[in-house]
C-alpha cells in the first residue's frame, strides 16, 4: 500500500490566503498602533497637566481594568460571535477617540476626564487580544494556528517598538488635537476592516441554554479539569507576576537609577524588548522550525527567567539592551505557543470563555509591581529582581514536573508539532 502523502509545506503567506485573515491582520495592526499612540499621548498629558506620578499610575492601572471581566466577554463572544464583539469594541474605541479629539480641540480636556474615559475603554481593551486569537482559531486551519498567532503578534510588537522610540515626541510633533485625529483615523480604519472579518456563527450548544453566570461557572470547571489548560494558566500568571514587572512597569526606574540614562535611553530599552518579541513572532510565523508548543512555552519561559537573573545584576546600558532583546525573544517564544496550546486544547464552544479567563493572569503584573516597591526600598533593585527571577525559574521547573505528562511528554497532544 502506498504511503499517505505528506501535507504540503507551510509558508508564512498561507494565512493570508484566508479572506477573513486578510481583513483581520491590518485591522489588528491599526488597532495596536492606535493603542500604543493613545497610551503615550494620554500618559504624557496626565503627567504634564497634573504633575502627579500617582495619577499616571492610576491611568496605567485602568488599562487593565477589563481583565477582571474578560471571562464574561468570552461568554458573550461564545454566544453572539467574536466578529460581532470585535466590531462593536472597535466602534467604541473610535467613538471615544473622536470625543478626545473634540475635547482637545475645544481645550476642555482635563486629567479627570481622561481617567474616566480611559476606564470606559479599559473595560474592553484587555479582551481585544482574546477576541483576535479566538477568531484566528475559528477561521484558520488548525495546522496554521501557531504561525498565524505569530503573524498576529507582529501587530502589537511593531507598535511597541514605534511607541518606545517615538515617546512623547508624538505630541510635541503633531500637537494634542492632530495626534488624536491620527488615532481616531486608525481606530476608524480598524472598525471598517473588522467588518470584513468572516462572520462564522458561534458554535451551537448541545445542551439547554443556561444563564451567563452559570455559563461562566462551567468555564471555570472546564479549565480546572484540564491539566493542559491549568499549566498554561499557571505559566501565564507566573510571568506576569515575576517577569513582566521588570520589562514593563519598572523599566523607567531601571533606566534612571540603574543605567543612569534619560528618556532616550528608556526608549531604547523598551524598543530592545519589543524588537526581541518581533523577532520571535517572525520566527514562529516562518514555519522553518517544527515547534512542540507545550515544550516550547515552558523552555522559553525558563530562559526568560534565567535572562532576567542576569539582567538584575547588569549595570551597563548596552548589556541591558542585549539582555532585554533576548528576554523579549523568549517572551514571544513562550506566550505565543501558550496561546496555541490553550486554543488547541479547548473545544470551539468554550474558546471565548477560556481565553477570557487567560486574561485574568494579567493581574499578576500589578500584584508583582505592588510587591516589588517595598522590597526594592528595603533590599535594593538587584536583590529584588534576582529573587523574583530565581523564584520564577524555580516555580516554572516545579510546574513542569507536576504536569510533565501533559506538557513535557513528547507524545502529549499539546506537543504535536505545529
Short mmCIF file of N, CA and C in Angstrom, two decimals, residues 266-342:
data_model
loop_
_atom_site.label_atom_id
_atom_site.label_comp_id
_atom_site.label_asym_id
_atom_site.label_seq_id
_atom_site.Cartn_x
_atom_site.Cartn_y
_atom_site.Cartn_z
N UNK A 266 15.65 55.18 27.95
CA UNK A 266 14.47 54.39 28.29
C UNK A 266 13.78 53.88 27.02
N UNK A 267 13.70 54.75 26.01
CA UNK A 267 13.09 54.34 24.75
C UNK A 267 13.84 53.19 24.10
N UNK A 268 15.18 53.25 24.13
CA UNK A 268 15.98 52.17 23.55
C UNK A 268 15.83 50.87 24.32
N UNK A 269 15.71 50.96 25.64
CA UNK A 269 15.50 49.75 26.45
C UNK A 269 14.16 49.10 26.11
N UNK A 270 13.11 49.92 26.06
CA UNK A 270 11.79 49.39 25.71
C UNK A 270 11.75 48.83 24.31
N UNK A 271 12.41 49.51 23.37
CA UNK A 271 12.44 49.03 21.99
C UNK A 271 13.22 47.73 21.86
N UNK A 272 14.25 47.54 22.68
CA UNK A 272 15.03 46.30 22.65
C UNK A 272 14.16 45.11 23.01
N UNK A 273 13.38 45.25 24.07
CA UNK A 273 12.48 44.16 24.48
C UNK A 273 11.44 43.90 23.40
N UNK A 274 10.86 44.97 22.85
CA UNK A 274 9.83 44.81 21.82
C UNK A 274 10.40 44.21 20.54
N UNK A 275 11.64 44.59 20.18
CA UNK A 275 12.25 44.06 18.97
C UNK A 275 12.54 42.57 19.12
N UNK A 276 12.96 42.15 20.32
CA UNK A 276 13.13 40.73 20.57
C UNK A 276 11.82 39.98 20.37
N UNK A 277 10.72 40.57 20.86
CA UNK A 277 9.41 39.96 20.66
C UNK A 277 9.04 39.88 19.19
N UNK A 278 9.38 40.92 18.43
CA UNK A 278 9.09 40.92 16.99
C UNK A 278 9.86 39.81 16.28
N UNK A 279 11.13 39.64 16.63
CA UNK A 279 11.93 38.57 16.02
C UNK A 279 11.32 37.21 16.34
N UNK A 280 10.89 37.03 17.59
CA UNK A 280 10.25 35.77 17.96
C UNK A 280 8.99 35.51 17.15
N UNK A 281 8.20 36.56 16.94
CA UNK A 281 6.98 36.41 16.15
C UNK A 281 7.29 36.02 14.71
N UNK A 282 8.35 36.62 14.15
CA UNK A 282 8.75 36.30 12.77
C UNK A 282 9.22 34.85 12.69
N UNK A 283 9.99 34.40 13.69
CA UNK A 283 10.48 33.01 13.71
C UNK A 283 9.30 32.04 13.75
N UNK A 284 8.33 32.31 14.61
CA UNK A 284 7.18 31.41 14.73
C UNK A 284 6.33 31.39 13.47
N UNK A 285 6.24 32.52 12.79
CA UNK A 285 5.39 32.59 11.60
C UNK A 285 6.09 32.11 10.34
N UNK A 286 7.40 31.86 10.41
CA UNK A 286 8.16 31.49 9.21
C UNK A 286 7.96 30.03 8.82
N UNK A 287 7.53 29.18 9.77
CA UNK A 287 7.34 27.74 9.55
C UNK A 287 8.64 27.04 9.18
N UNK A 288 9.77 27.60 9.55
CA UNK A 288 11.05 26.96 9.27
C UNK A 288 11.42 25.94 10.34
N UNK A 289 10.73 25.97 11.46
CA UNK A 289 11.03 25.06 12.56
C UNK A 289 9.75 24.37 13.01
N UNK A 290 9.87 23.08 13.35
CA UNK A 290 8.72 22.33 13.87
C UNK A 290 8.72 22.45 15.39
N UNK A 291 7.87 23.30 15.92
CA UNK A 291 7.82 23.55 17.36
C UNK A 291 6.83 22.60 18.03
N UNK A 292 7.26 22.05 19.17
CA UNK A 292 6.34 21.35 20.06
C UNK A 292 5.84 22.40 21.04
N UNK A 293 4.60 22.79 20.89
CA UNK A 293 4.11 24.01 21.52
C UNK A 293 4.27 24.04 23.03
N UNK A 294 3.86 22.97 23.74
CA UNK A 294 3.92 22.99 25.20
C UNK A 294 5.36 23.01 25.69
N UNK A 295 6.23 22.20 25.08
CA UNK A 295 7.64 22.23 25.46
C UNK A 295 8.26 23.59 25.18
N UNK A 296 7.91 24.18 24.06
CA UNK A 296 8.47 25.48 23.70
C UNK A 296 8.06 26.56 24.68
N UNK A 297 6.78 26.57 25.09
CA UNK A 297 6.33 27.61 26.01
C UNK A 297 7.04 27.49 27.36
N UNK A 298 7.30 26.26 27.81
CA UNK A 298 7.97 26.06 29.10
C UNK A 298 9.45 26.41 29.01
N UNK A 299 10.13 25.91 27.97
CA UNK A 299 11.56 26.19 27.81
C UNK A 299 11.82 27.68 27.64
N UNK A 300 11.04 28.32 26.79
CA UNK A 300 11.22 29.76 26.57
C UNK A 300 10.92 30.54 27.84
N UNK A 301 9.91 30.11 28.60
CA UNK A 301 9.62 30.77 29.87
C UNK A 301 10.77 30.65 30.84
N UNK A 302 11.40 29.47 30.90
CA UNK A 302 12.55 29.27 31.77
C UNK A 302 13.73 30.14 31.33
N UNK A 303 13.96 30.22 30.02
CA UNK A 303 15.03 31.08 29.50
C UNK A 303 14.76 32.54 29.86
N UNK A 304 13.53 32.96 29.77
CA UNK A 304 13.15 34.33 30.11
C UNK A 304 13.53 34.65 31.56
N UNK A 305 13.19 33.77 32.48
CA UNK A 305 13.53 33.99 33.88
C UNK A 305 15.05 33.96 34.09
N UNK A 306 15.75 33.05 33.39
CA UNK A 306 17.20 32.97 33.53
C UNK A 306 17.87 34.26 33.04
N UNK A 307 17.39 34.79 31.93
CA UNK A 307 17.93 36.06 31.42
C UNK A 307 17.65 37.19 32.39
N UNK A 308 16.47 37.17 33.02
CA UNK A 308 16.13 38.21 33.99
C UNK A 308 17.04 38.16 35.22
N UNK A 309 17.54 36.97 35.57
CA UNK A 309 18.52 36.88 36.66
C UNK A 309 19.77 37.68 36.30
N UNK A 310 20.25 37.51 35.07
CA UNK A 310 21.42 38.26 34.61
C UNK A 310 21.11 39.75 34.53
N UNK A 311 19.92 40.06 34.06
CA UNK A 311 19.51 41.46 33.92
C UNK A 311 19.46 42.17 35.27
N UNK A 312 19.13 41.43 36.31
CA UNK A 312 19.02 42.02 37.65
C UNK A 312 20.34 42.62 38.12
N UNK A 313 21.45 42.05 37.66
CA UNK A 313 22.76 42.49 38.14
C UNK A 313 23.54 43.25 37.07
N UNK A 314 22.87 43.59 35.96
CA UNK A 314 23.52 44.36 34.90
C UNK A 314 23.48 45.85 35.23
N UNK A 315 24.59 46.54 34.99
CA UNK A 315 24.65 47.98 35.24
C UNK A 315 25.10 48.76 34.01
N UNK A 316 25.29 48.09 32.88
CA UNK A 316 25.73 48.74 31.65
C UNK A 316 24.56 48.78 30.67
N UNK A 317 24.30 49.95 30.09
CA UNK A 317 23.15 50.13 29.22
C UNK A 317 23.18 49.17 28.03
N UNK A 318 24.33 49.03 27.38
CA UNK A 318 24.42 48.16 26.22
C UNK A 318 24.13 46.71 26.56
N UNK A 319 24.68 46.26 27.70
CA UNK A 319 24.42 44.89 28.15
C UNK A 319 22.94 44.72 28.47
N UNK A 320 22.36 45.72 29.12
CA UNK A 320 20.94 45.66 29.45
C UNK A 320 20.07 45.57 28.21
N UNK A 321 20.41 46.34 27.17
CA UNK A 321 19.64 46.28 25.92
C UNK A 321 19.73 44.89 25.29
N UNK A 322 20.94 44.31 25.30
CA UNK A 322 21.11 42.97 24.72
C UNK A 322 20.30 41.93 25.49
N UNK A 323 20.35 42.02 26.82
CA UNK A 323 19.60 41.06 27.64
C UNK A 323 18.10 41.25 27.47
N UNK A 324 17.65 42.49 27.35
CA UNK A 324 16.23 42.73 27.13
C UNK A 324 15.78 42.21 25.76
N UNK A 325 16.67 42.28 24.77
CA UNK A 325 16.34 41.72 23.46
C UNK A 325 16.11 40.21 23.58
N UNK A 326 17.01 39.52 24.30
CA UNK A 326 16.86 38.07 24.49
C UNK A 326 15.60 37.77 25.29
N UNK A 327 15.34 38.60 26.33
CA UNK A 327 14.13 38.40 27.13
C UNK A 327 12.88 38.57 26.28
N UNK A 328 12.87 39.58 25.40
CA UNK A 328 11.73 39.78 24.51
C UNK A 328 11.53 38.61 23.56
N UNK A 329 12.65 38.08 23.05
CA UNK A 329 12.59 36.91 22.17
C UNK A 329 11.98 35.72 22.91
N UNK A 330 12.48 35.47 24.13
CA UNK A 330 11.96 34.36 24.93
C UNK A 330 10.49 34.56 25.27
N UNK A 331 10.13 35.81 25.56
CA UNK A 331 8.72 36.12 25.87
C UNK A 331 7.81 35.74 24.72
N UNK A 332 8.21 36.09 23.50
CA UNK A 332 7.39 35.77 22.33
C UNK A 332 7.32 34.27 22.09
N UNK A 333 8.47 33.58 22.26
CA UNK A 333 8.52 32.14 22.04
C UNK A 333 7.80 31.36 23.13
N UNK A 334 7.46 32.03 24.22
CA UNK A 334 6.71 31.39 25.30
C UNK A 334 5.22 31.70 25.21
N UNK A 335 4.88 32.98 25.07
CA UNK A 335 3.48 33.39 25.15
C UNK A 335 2.67 33.01 23.90
N UNK A 336 3.28 33.03 22.73
CA UNK A 336 2.53 32.66 21.52
C UNK A 336 2.21 31.17 21.50
N UNK A 337 3.18 30.26 21.74
CA UNK A 337 2.81 28.85 21.87
C UNK A 337 1.83 28.59 23.00
N UNK A 338 1.92 29.37 24.08
CA UNK A 338 0.96 29.21 25.18
C UNK A 338 -0.47 29.44 24.68
N UNK A 339 -0.66 30.50 23.90
CA UNK A 339 -1.99 30.75 23.34
C UNK A 339 -2.42 29.62 22.41
N UNK A 340 -1.47 29.09 21.63
CA UNK A 340 -1.79 27.99 20.72
C UNK A 340 -2.19 26.74 21.49
N UNK A 341 -1.47 26.46 22.59
CA UNK A 341 -1.80 25.30 23.42
C UNK A 341 -3.21 25.42 23.97
N UNK A 342 -3.56 26.60 24.48
CA UNK A 342 -4.89 26.79 25.06
C UNK A 342 -5.99 26.69 24.01
#
